Short mmCIF file of C-alpha atoms in Angstrom, two decimals:
data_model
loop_
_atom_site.label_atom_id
_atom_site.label_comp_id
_atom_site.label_asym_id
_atom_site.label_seq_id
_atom_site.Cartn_x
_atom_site.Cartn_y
_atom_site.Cartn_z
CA UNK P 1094 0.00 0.00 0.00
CA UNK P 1095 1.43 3.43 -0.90
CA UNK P 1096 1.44 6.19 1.71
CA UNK P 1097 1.50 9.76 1.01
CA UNK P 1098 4.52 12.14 1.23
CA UNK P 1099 3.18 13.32 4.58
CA UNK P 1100 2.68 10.07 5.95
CA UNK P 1101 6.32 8.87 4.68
CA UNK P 1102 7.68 11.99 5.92
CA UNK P 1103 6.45 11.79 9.53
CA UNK P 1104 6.90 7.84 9.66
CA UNK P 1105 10.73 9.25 9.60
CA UNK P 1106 10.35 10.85 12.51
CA UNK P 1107 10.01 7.47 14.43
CA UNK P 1108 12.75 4.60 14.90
CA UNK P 1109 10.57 1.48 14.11
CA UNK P 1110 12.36 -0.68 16.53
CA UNK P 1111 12.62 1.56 19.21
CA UNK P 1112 9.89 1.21 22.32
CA UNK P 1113 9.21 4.95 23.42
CA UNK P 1114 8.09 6.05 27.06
CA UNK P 1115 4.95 7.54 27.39
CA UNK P 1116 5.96 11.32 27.40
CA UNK P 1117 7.95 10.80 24.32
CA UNK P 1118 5.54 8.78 22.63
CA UNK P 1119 2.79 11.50 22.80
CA UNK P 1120 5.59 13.80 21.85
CA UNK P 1121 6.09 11.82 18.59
CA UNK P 1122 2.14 11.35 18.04
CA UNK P 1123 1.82 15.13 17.94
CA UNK P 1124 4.54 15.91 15.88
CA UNK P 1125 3.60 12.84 13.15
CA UNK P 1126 0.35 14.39 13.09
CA UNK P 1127 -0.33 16.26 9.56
CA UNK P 1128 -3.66 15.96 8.41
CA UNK P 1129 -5.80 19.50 8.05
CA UNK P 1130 -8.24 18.44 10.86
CA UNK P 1131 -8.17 17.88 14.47
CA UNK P 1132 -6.75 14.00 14.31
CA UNK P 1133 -8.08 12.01 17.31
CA UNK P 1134 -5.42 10.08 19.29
CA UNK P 1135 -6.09 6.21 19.03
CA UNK P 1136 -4.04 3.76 21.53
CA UNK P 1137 -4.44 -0.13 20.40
CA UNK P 1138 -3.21 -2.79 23.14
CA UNK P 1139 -2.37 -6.58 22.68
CA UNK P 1140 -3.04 -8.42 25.57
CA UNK P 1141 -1.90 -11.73 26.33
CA UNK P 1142 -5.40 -13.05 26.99
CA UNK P 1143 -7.60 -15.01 25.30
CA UNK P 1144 -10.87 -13.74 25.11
CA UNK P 1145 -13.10 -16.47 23.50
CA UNK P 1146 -12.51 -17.65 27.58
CA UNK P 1147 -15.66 -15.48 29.87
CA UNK P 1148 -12.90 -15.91 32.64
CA UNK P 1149 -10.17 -13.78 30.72
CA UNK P 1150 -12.28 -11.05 29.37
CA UNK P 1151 -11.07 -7.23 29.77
CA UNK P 1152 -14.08 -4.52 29.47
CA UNK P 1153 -14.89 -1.85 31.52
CA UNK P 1154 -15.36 2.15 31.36
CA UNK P 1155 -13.14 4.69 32.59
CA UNK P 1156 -14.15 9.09 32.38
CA UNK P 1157 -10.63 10.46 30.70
CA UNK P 1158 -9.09 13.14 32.91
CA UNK P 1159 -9.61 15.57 29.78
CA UNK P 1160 -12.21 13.71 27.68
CA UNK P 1161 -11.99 13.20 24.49
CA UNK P 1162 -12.50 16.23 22.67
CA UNK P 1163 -15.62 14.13 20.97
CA UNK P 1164 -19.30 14.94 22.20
CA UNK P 1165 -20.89 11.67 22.35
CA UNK P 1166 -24.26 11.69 21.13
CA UNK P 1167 -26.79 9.86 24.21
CA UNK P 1168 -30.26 7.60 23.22
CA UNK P 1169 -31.28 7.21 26.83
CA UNK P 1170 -33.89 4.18 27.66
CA UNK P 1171 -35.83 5.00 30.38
CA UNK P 1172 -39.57 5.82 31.25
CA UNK P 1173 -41.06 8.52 33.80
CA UNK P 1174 -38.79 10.11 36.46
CA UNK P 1175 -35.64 8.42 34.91
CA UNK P 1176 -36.48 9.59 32.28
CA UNK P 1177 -36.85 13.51 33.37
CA UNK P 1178 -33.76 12.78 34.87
CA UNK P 1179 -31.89 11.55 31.75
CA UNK P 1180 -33.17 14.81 29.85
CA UNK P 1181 -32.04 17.12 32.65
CA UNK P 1182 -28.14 15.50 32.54
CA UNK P 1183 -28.26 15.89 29.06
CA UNK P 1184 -29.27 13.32 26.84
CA UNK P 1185 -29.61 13.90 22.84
CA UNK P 1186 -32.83 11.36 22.81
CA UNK P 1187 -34.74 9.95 25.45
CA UNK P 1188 -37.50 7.28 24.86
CA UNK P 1189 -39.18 3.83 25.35
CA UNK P 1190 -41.00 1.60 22.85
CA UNK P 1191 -40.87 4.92 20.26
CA UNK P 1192 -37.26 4.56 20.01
CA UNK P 1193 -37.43 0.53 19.75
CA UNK P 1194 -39.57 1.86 16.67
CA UNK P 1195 -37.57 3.92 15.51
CA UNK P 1196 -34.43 2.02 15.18
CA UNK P 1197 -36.20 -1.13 13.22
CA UNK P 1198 -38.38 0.75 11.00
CA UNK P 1199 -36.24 3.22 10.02
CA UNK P 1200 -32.53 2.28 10.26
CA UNK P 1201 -31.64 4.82 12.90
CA UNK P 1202 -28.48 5.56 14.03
CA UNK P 1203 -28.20 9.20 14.76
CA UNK P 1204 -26.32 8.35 18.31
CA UNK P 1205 -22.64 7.21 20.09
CA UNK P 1206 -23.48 5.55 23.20
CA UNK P 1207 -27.54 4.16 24.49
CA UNK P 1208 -27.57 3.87 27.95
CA UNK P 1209 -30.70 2.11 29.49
CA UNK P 1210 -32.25 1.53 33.39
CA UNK P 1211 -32.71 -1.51 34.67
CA UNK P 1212 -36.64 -1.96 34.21
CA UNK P 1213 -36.21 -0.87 30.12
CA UNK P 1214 -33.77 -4.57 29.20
CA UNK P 1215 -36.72 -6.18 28.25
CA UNK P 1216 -37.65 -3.92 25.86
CA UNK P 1217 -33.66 -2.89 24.40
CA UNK P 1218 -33.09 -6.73 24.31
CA UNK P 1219 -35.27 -6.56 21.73
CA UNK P 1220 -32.62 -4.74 19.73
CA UNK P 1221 -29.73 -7.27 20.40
CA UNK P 1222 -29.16 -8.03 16.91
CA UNK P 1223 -28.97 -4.39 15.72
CA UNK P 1224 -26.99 -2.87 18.52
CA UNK P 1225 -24.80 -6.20 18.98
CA UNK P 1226 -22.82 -6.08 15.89
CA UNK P 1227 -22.45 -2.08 16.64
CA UNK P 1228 -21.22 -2.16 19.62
CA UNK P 1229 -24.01 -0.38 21.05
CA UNK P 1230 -26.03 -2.83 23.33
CA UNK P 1231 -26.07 -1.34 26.79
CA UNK P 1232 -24.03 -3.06 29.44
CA UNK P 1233 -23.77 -3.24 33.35
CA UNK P 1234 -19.98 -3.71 33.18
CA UNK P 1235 -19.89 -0.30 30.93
CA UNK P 1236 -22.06 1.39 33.13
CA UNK P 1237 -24.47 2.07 30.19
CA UNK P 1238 -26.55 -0.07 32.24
CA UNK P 1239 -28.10 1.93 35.26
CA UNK P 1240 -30.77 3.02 37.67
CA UNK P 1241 -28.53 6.44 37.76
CA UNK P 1242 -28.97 7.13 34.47
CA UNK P 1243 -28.42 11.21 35.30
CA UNK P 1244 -25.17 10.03 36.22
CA UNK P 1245 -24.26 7.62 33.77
CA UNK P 1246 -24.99 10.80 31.04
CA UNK P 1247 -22.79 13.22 32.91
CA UNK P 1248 -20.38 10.81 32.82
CA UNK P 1249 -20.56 10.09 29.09
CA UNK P 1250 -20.71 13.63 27.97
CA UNK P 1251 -17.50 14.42 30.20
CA UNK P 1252 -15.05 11.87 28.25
CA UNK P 1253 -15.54 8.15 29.64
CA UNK P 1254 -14.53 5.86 27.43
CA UNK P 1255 -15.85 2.04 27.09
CA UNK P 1256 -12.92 -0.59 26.40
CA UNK P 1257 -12.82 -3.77 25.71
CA UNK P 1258 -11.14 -6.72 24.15
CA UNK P 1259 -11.88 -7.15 20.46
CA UNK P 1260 -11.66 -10.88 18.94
CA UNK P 1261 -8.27 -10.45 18.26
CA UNK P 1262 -7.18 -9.64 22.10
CA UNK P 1263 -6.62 -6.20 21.37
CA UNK P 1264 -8.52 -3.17 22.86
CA UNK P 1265 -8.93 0.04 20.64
CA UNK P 1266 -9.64 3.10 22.28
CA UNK P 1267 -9.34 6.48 21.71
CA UNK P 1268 -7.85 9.05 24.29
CA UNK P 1269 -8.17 12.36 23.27
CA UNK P 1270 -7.02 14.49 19.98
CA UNK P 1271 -4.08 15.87 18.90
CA UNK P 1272 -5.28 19.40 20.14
CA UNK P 1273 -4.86 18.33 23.40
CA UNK P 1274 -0.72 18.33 23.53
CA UNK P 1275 0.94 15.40 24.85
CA UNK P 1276 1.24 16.64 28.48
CA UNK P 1277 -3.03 16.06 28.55
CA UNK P 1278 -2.75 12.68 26.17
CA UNK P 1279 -0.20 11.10 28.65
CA UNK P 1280 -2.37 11.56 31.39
CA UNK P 1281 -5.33 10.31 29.32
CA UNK P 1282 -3.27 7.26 28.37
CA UNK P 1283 -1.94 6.76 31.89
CA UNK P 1284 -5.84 6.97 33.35
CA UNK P 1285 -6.97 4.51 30.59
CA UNK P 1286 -3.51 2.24 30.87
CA UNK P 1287 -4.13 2.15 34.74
CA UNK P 1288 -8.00 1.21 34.15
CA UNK P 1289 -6.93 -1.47 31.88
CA UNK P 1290 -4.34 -3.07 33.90
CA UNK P 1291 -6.14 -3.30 37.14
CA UNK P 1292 -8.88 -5.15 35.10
CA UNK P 1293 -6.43 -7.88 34.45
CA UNK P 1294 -8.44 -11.38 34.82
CA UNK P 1295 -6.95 -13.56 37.53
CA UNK P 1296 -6.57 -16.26 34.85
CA UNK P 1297 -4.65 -14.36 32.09
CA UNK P 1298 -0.75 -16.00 32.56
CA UNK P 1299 2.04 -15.00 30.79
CA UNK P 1300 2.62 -11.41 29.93
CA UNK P 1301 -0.33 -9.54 30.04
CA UNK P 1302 0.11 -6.63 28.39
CA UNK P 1303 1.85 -7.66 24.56
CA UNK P 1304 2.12 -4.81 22.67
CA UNK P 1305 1.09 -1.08 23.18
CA UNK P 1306 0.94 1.44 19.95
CA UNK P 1307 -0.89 4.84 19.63
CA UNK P 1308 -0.95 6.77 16.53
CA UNK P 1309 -3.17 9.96 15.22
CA UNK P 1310 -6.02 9.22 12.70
CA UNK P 1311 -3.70 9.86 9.40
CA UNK P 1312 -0.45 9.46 11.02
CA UNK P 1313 2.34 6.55 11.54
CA UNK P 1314 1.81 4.22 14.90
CA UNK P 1315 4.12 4.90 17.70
CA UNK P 1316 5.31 1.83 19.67
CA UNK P 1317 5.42 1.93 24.12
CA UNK P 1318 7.64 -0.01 25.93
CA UNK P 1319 4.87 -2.12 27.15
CA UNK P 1320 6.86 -4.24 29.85
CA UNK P 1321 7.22 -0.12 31.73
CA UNK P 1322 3.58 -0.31 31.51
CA UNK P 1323 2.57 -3.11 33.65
#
């Protein structure tokens, strides 16, 4: 695959065989980073887990010390004064069987993250197979499943992040943009590094974190010393 010239000429930049600390890493992320737009800052980990296994699966949810820089867009499942409450923390769409509706008939996906109480499963499991795939479906573990929903929107719209292990072992998650600097995306990373390593499964052996590697939207991946991680 060819790259472009900017691509080439910030891949450069970086020794491929070196492992970076974290500081210099973000350093190097920010520098490599040439595209016109704000890039967002993407870390991808290897973990030496297996997750087909329920015993070594990684997910959880962790709020970013400076967000994102991405306003997540909220579908909020909830009836009556959960519902009030959703609206009032800030939720982009709030509903109950209308929204259920609304996704089947018309294909809609105008939304980042659906968060749901308790009571309303029954009526989001209904919507396992379109959510599923999409990474949508709400979760307990993810906190997008919740009797404080007020809380779990604040939380959302103020950076938290869901991760979890993809069929591959490795988690993808992004941790802020390039705007930020690196001071504020090595403290992202280190919240989201820390979060991930304390949710290490008692039956993961070996090495648990494999290989660590954040890189901008458009620009070359940057390689962490993952055994200074752990």
């Amino acid at each position: 695959m060819s790259r472009g010239k900017k691509y080439v000429d910030s891949a450069k930049l970086i020794d491929r065989a070196a492992q970076y600390d974290v500081a210099e890493a973000m350093e190097l992320v920010v520098k490599t980073a040439s595209a016109k737009f704000d890039e967002t800052v993407e870390l991808h980990v290897k973990l030496g887990v297996d997750s087909r296994h329920a015993d070594q699966q990684v997910r959880g949810a962790i709020v970013l010390p400076h967000g994102t820089g991405k306003t997540q867009r909220v579908l909020v499942f909830a009836k009556g004064d959960k519902a009030e409450e959703a609206k009032a923390a800030g939720a982009d769409y709030v509903g109950e069987m209308d929204m259920v509706e609304k996704i089947q008939k018309e294909n809609w996906f105008d939304y980042d993250v659906v968060v749901a109480t308790p009571d309303m499963m029954g009526v989001v499991g209904r919507l396992g197979k379109v959510l599923g795939p999409k990474g949508l479906m709400p979760s307990p573990k993810a906190g997008t499943v919740s009797p404080n929903v007020g809380q779990a929107v604040s939380e959302i719209k103020a950076g938290k992040v869901e991760y979890r292990l993809d069929k591959t072992n490795i988690i993808h998650c992004p941790i802020g943009k390039v705007s930020f600097g690196a001071k504020k995306l090595a403290e992202n990373f280190n919240a989201i590094m820390g979060a991930i390593i304390k949710a290490k499964p008692a039956a993961a052996k070996g090495q648990y974190v494999r290989s660590c590697v954040c890189a901008a939207t458009m620009g070359p991946g940057v390689k962490l010393n993952a055994a200074k991680l752990v």
